[in-house]
């Protein structure tokens, strides 16, 4: 299957700082990427849809000024958690959409575990 | 009504047996269907994708799709302890994936 990478895989930061997470599609171009958050024992929650060259589309209840998304190229999207607080501690997972001949397929990155102290 | 529903778990099967997972969805216009496997603490990994009615086999995995019944299933043959994970049914609606709550499978050695 296609490969999507994320960096860093884990990060610990102090409350009030900003954290940037990178998501890359390594072997295909992705005009659309997605950012999810997953809390322990819960399902994935879609935060936003990232489209190359345009503004991200945020799901209801997700603060766009707190979670900044940039999709500057066909292989890279970044999520910046600004002024992070302990309640932002979570598992952040990106995915990239690949359009194959038979249909669309979404591949997930390995995730970034954020801990805010 | 939830968009995607999976049979409640957890599901425990002996090694070598068949594990059967079921999923129903509400949007009749859905066109793309997926099964993802998620190990504890890891991100989802694509197991199967299916787009047309019928069966699709890949190794020990078989996905079945019945659009008229709005039903998707996954069979895992010759289950191995390494198959122990949470399996997520996902349906592509509009612009995003809708996930079921997941079924946790435990394969007993």
Tab-separated table of C-alpha atoms in Angstrom:
chain	number	residue	atom	x	y	z
A	1	UNK	CA	0.000	0.000	0.000
A	2	UNK	CA	0.906	3.647	-0.259
A	3	UNK	CA	3.127	5.191	2.422
A	4	UNK	CA	2.281	8.224	4.515
A	5	UNK	CA	4.785	9.502	7.058
A	6	UNK	CA	4.357	11.765	10.051
A	7	UNK	CA	6.903	13.691	12.054
A	8	UNK	CA	7.456	13.739	14.934
A	9	UNK	CA	6.085	10.434	16.198
A	10	UNK	CA	5.794	11.849	19.687
A	11	UNK	CA	6.287	15.227	21.317
A	12	UNK	CA	6.161	16.576	24.850
A	13	UNK	CA	5.791	20.297	25.297
A	14	UNK	CA	5.002	22.874	27.939
A	15	UNK	CA	1.615	24.512	28.164
A	16	UNK	CA	1.404	27.639	26.021
A	17	UNK	CA	3.880	26.552	23.364
A	18	UNK	CA	3.099	25.683	19.750
A	19	UNK	CA	3.756	22.337	18.120
A	20	UNK	CA	4.009	21.598	14.401
A	21	UNK	CA	3.278	18.154	12.971
A	22	UNK	CA	4.215	17.219	9.409
A	23	UNK	CA	2.398	14.736	7.195
A	24	UNK	CA	3.934	13.517	3.936
A	25	UNK	CA	2.711	11.213	1.212
A	26	UNK	CA	5.871	9.444	0.083
A	27	UNK	CA	4.895	7.664	-3.112
A	28	UNK	CA	1.878	9.494	-4.473
A	29	UNK	CA	0.589	13.024	-4.799
A	30	UNK	CA	-2.247	13.929	-2.485
A	31	UNK	CA	-4.353	16.962	-3.260
A	32	UNK	CA	-6.408	16.137	-0.188
A	33	UNK	CA	-5.180	15.185	3.259
A	34	UNK	CA	-7.096	14.818	6.490
A	35	UNK	CA	-6.250	15.426	10.141
A	36	UNK	CA	-7.771	13.311	12.891
A	37	UNK	CA	-7.530	13.199	16.649
A	38	UNK	CA	-8.053	10.115	18.756
A	39	UNK	CA	-8.439	9.991	22.522
A	40	UNK	CA	-7.862	6.725	24.423
A	41	UNK	CA	-10.546	4.092	23.880
A	42	UNK	CA	-12.379	6.358	21.440
A	43	UNK	CA	-12.822	6.347	17.695
A	44	UNK	CA	-11.085	8.641	15.247
A	45	UNK	CA	-12.449	12.168	15.112
A	46	UNK	CA	-11.999	14.137	11.925
A	47	UNK	CA	-10.666	17.609	12.646
A	48	UNK	CA	-10.189	19.102	9.208
A	49	UNK	CA	-9.745	18.483	5.510
A	50	UNK	CA	-6.597	19.911	3.983
A	51	UNK	CA	-6.632	20.782	0.297
A	52	UNK	CA	-3.488	21.672	-1.591
A	53	UNK	CA	-3.377	25.325	-2.473
A	54	UNK	CA	-6.515	26.329	-0.615
A	55	UNK	CA	-7.784	26.876	2.900
A	56	UNK	CA	-8.524	23.908	5.092
A	57	UNK	CA	-12.096	22.956	5.893
A	58	UNK	CA	-12.667	22.440	9.611
A	59	UNK	CA	-15.258	20.192	11.209
A	60	UNK	CA	-17.808	21.707	13.523
A	61	UNK	CA	-16.389	22.484	16.937
A	62	UNK	CA	-12.733	22.551	15.837
A	63	UNK	CA	-11.071	25.929	16.353
A	64	UNK	CA	-9.328	26.924	13.145
A	65	UNK	CA	-7.206	29.559	14.901
A	66	UNK	CA	-5.912	26.969	17.328
A	67	UNK	CA	-5.246	24.206	14.832
A	68	UNK	CA	-3.506	25.796	11.872
A	69	UNK	CA	-3.286	23.696	8.740
A	70	UNK	CA	-1.109	24.349	5.727
A	71	UNK	CA	-1.048	22.200	2.592
A	72	UNK	CA	1.629	23.898	0.554
A	73	UNK	CA	2.522	21.050	-1.782
A	74	UNK	CA	1.035	17.859	-3.189
A	75	UNK	CA	2.994	15.769	-0.709
A	76	UNK	CA	3.056	17.814	2.495
A	77	UNK	CA	0.480	19.053	4.966
A	78	UNK	CA	1.272	20.515	8.377
A	79	UNK	CA	-0.819	20.888	11.508
A	80	UNK	CA	0.258	23.451	14.096
A	81	UNK	CA	-1.303	23.281	17.533
A	82	UNK	CA	-0.997	26.809	18.831
A	83	UNK	CA	-0.804	27.687	22.519
A	84	UNK	CA	-1.171	24.051	23.460
A	85	UNK	CA	-2.826	23.113	26.747
A	86	UNK	CA	-3.045	19.791	28.589
A	87	UNK	CA	-6.491	19.116	27.128
A	88	UNK	CA	-4.892	19.119	23.654
A	89	UNK	CA	-2.893	16.024	24.619
A	90	UNK	CA	-3.986	13.342	22.200
A	91	UNK	CA	-2.990	11.076	19.328
A	92	UNK	CA	-3.002	13.087	16.098
A	93	UNK	CA	-3.212	11.116	12.865
A	94	UNK	CA	-3.066	12.385	9.320
A	95	UNK	CA	-4.203	10.622	6.182
A	96	UNK	CA	-3.731	11.187	2.479
A	97	UNK	CA	-6.274	10.543	-0.228
A	98	UNK	CA	-5.146	8.574	-3.248
A	99	UNK	CA	-7.394	8.462	-6.279
A	100	UNK	CA	-6.992	5.069	-7.939
A	101	UNK	CA	-8.669	3.801	-11.085
A	102	UNK	CA	-11.212	1.776	-9.110
A	103	UNK	CA	-11.915	4.451	-6.521
A	104	UNK	CA	-10.617	6.601	-3.705
A	105	UNK	CA	-8.451	5.200	-0.938
A	106	UNK	CA	-7.331	6.935	2.245
A	107	UNK	CA	-3.981	5.942	3.757
A	108	UNK	CA	-3.081	6.866	7.318
A	109	UNK	CA	0.190	8.081	8.731
A	110	UNK	CA	1.647	6.442	11.849
A	111	UNK	CA	0.354	9.200	14.132
A	112	UNK	CA	1.893	11.730	16.505
A	113	UNK	CA	1.377	11.421	20.230
A	114	UNK	CA	1.242	14.881	21.806
A	115	UNK	CA	1.614	15.365	25.536
A	116	UNK	CA	1.212	18.874	26.904
A	117	UNK	CA	2.507	19.389	30.429
B	1	UNK	CA	-29.154	6.505	13.558
B	2	UNK	CA	-25.396	6.193	13.234
B	3	UNK	CA	-24.011	6.380	9.712
B	4	UNK	CA	-21.910	3.239	10.058
B	5	UNK	CA	-22.650	0.481	12.537
B	6	UNK	CA	-20.579	-2.588	13.339
B	7	UNK	CA	-21.472	-5.717	15.256
B	8	UNK	CA	-20.633	-5.223	18.882
B	9	UNK	CA	-17.588	-6.958	20.244
B	10	UNK	CA	-15.384	-8.046	21.568
B	11	UNK	CA	-15.049	-11.086	19.336
B	12	UNK	CA	-12.931	-13.963	20.566
B	13	UNK	CA	-11.970	-16.766	18.186
B	14	UNK	CA	-9.553	-19.683	18.492
B	15	UNK	CA	-6.424	-19.719	16.384
B	16	UNK	CA	-7.113	-21.149	12.958
B	17	UNK	CA	-10.823	-20.308	13.011
B	18	UNK	CA	-12.747	-17.831	10.856
B	19	UNK	CA	-13.518	-14.409	12.293
B	20	UNK	CA	-16.610	-12.754	10.820
B	21	UNK	CA	-17.143	-9.005	11.080
B	22	UNK	CA	-20.263	-7.169	9.947
B	23	UNK	CA	-21.062	-3.578	9.118
B	24	UNK	CA	-24.125	-1.683	7.900
B	25	UNK	CA	-24.312	1.868	6.588
B	26	UNK	CA	-27.114	4.360	6.191
B	27	UNK	CA	-26.221	6.374	3.076
B	28	UNK	CA	-27.499	4.427	0.091
B	29	UNK	CA	-25.409	6.583	-2.243
B	30	UNK	CA	-22.092	5.456	-0.739
B	31	UNK	CA	-19.645	4.103	-3.289
B	32	UNK	CA	-16.427	3.245	-1.451
B	33	UNK	CA	-16.036	0.878	1.487
B	34	UNK	CA	-13.037	-0.041	3.587
B	35	UNK	CA	-11.821	-2.206	6.415
B	36	UNK	CA	-8.980	-0.888	8.545
B	37	UNK	CA	-7.082	-2.709	11.281
B	38	UNK	CA	-5.885	-0.737	14.288
B	39	UNK	CA	-3.531	-2.158	16.870
B	40	UNK	CA	-3.586	-0.581	20.307
B	41	UNK	CA	-1.633	2.682	20.287
B	42	UNK	CA	-1.152	2.627	16.511
B	43	UNK	CA	-2.849	4.296	13.565
B	44	UNK	CA	-5.318	2.488	11.259
B	45	UNK	CA	-3.894	0.263	8.536
B	46	UNK	CA	-5.864	-0.417	5.357
B	47	UNK	CA	-6.814	-4.098	5.061
B	48	UNK	CA	-9.367	-4.109	2.272
B	49	UNK	CA	-11.146	-1.736	-0.063
B	50	UNK	CA	-14.238	-2.712	-2.026
B	51	UNK	CA	-16.263	-0.709	-4.496
B	52	UNK	CA	-18.670	-3.101	-6.234
B	53	UNK	CA	-21.116	-5.763	-5.103
B	54	UNK	CA	-19.742	-9.207	-4.451
B	55	UNK	CA	-16.669	-10.681	-2.847
B	56	UNK	CA	-13.084	-9.486	-2.897
B	57	UNK	CA	-10.330	-11.715	-1.600
B	58	UNK	CA	-6.811	-10.773	-0.533
B	59	UNK	CA	-4.850	-13.517	1.162
B	60	UNK	CA	-6.694	-14.598	4.302
B	61	UNK	CA	-9.121	-11.689	4.081
B	62	UNK	CA	-12.399	-11.597	2.144
B	63	UNK	CA	-14.618	-8.548	1.966
B	64	UNK	CA	-18.235	-8.811	0.866
B	65	UNK	CA	-20.391	-5.922	-0.259
B	66	UNK	CA	-24.152	-5.865	-0.791
B	67	UNK	CA	-25.277	-2.362	-1.702
B	68	UNK	CA	-28.959	-3.311	-1.849
B	69	UNK	CA	-28.799	-4.400	1.789
B	70	UNK	CA	-26.291	-1.660	2.684
B	71	UNK	CA	-24.072	-4.279	4.208
B	72	UNK	CA	-20.319	-4.885	4.233
B	73	UNK	CA	-18.531	-7.776	5.886
B	74	UNK	CA	-15.005	-8.999	6.465
B	75	UNK	CA	-13.965	-12.612	6.912
B	76	UNK	CA	-10.568	-13.485	8.354
B	77	UNK	CA	-9.672	-17.084	7.594
B	78	UNK	CA	-7.110	-19.116	9.544
B	79	UNK	CA	-7.041	-16.457	12.261
B	80	UNK	CA	-3.656	-15.842	13.845
B	81	UNK	CA	-2.770	-14.214	17.192
B	82	UNK	CA	-1.302	-11.341	15.166
B	83	UNK	CA	-4.826	-10.621	13.872
B	84	UNK	CA	-5.834	-9.529	17.373
B	85	UNK	CA	-6.758	-5.861	16.908
B	86	UNK	CA	-9.687	-3.495	16.470
B	87	UNK	CA	-11.226	-3.602	13.013
B	88	UNK	CA	-12.840	-0.436	11.695
B	89	UNK	CA	-15.438	-0.391	8.967
B	90	UNK	CA	-15.337	2.870	6.996
B	91	UNK	CA	-17.559	4.294	4.272
B	92	UNK	CA	-16.653	7.237	2.071
B	93	UNK	CA	-19.518	9.725	2.128
B	94	UNK	CA	-19.372	13.052	0.338
B	95	UNK	CA	-15.838	14.191	1.133
B	96	UNK	CA	-14.862	12.173	4.188
B	97	UNK	CA	-14.723	8.730	5.747
B	98	UNK	CA	-17.379	7.745	8.259
B	99	UNK	CA	-16.158	5.115	10.709
B	100	UNK	CA	-17.945	2.492	12.708
B	101	UNK	CA	-17.124	2.193	16.390
B	102	UNK	CA	-14.875	-0.770	15.669
B	103	UNK	CA	-14.932	-4.434	16.636
B	104	UNK	CA	-12.140	-5.743	18.833
B	105	UNK	CA	-10.995	-9.203	17.820
B	106	UNK	CA	-8.964	-11.466	20.069
B	107	UNK	CA	-7.464	-14.631	18.612
B	108	UNK	CA	-6.787	-17.239	21.294
B	109	UNK	CA	-3.673	-19.353	20.799
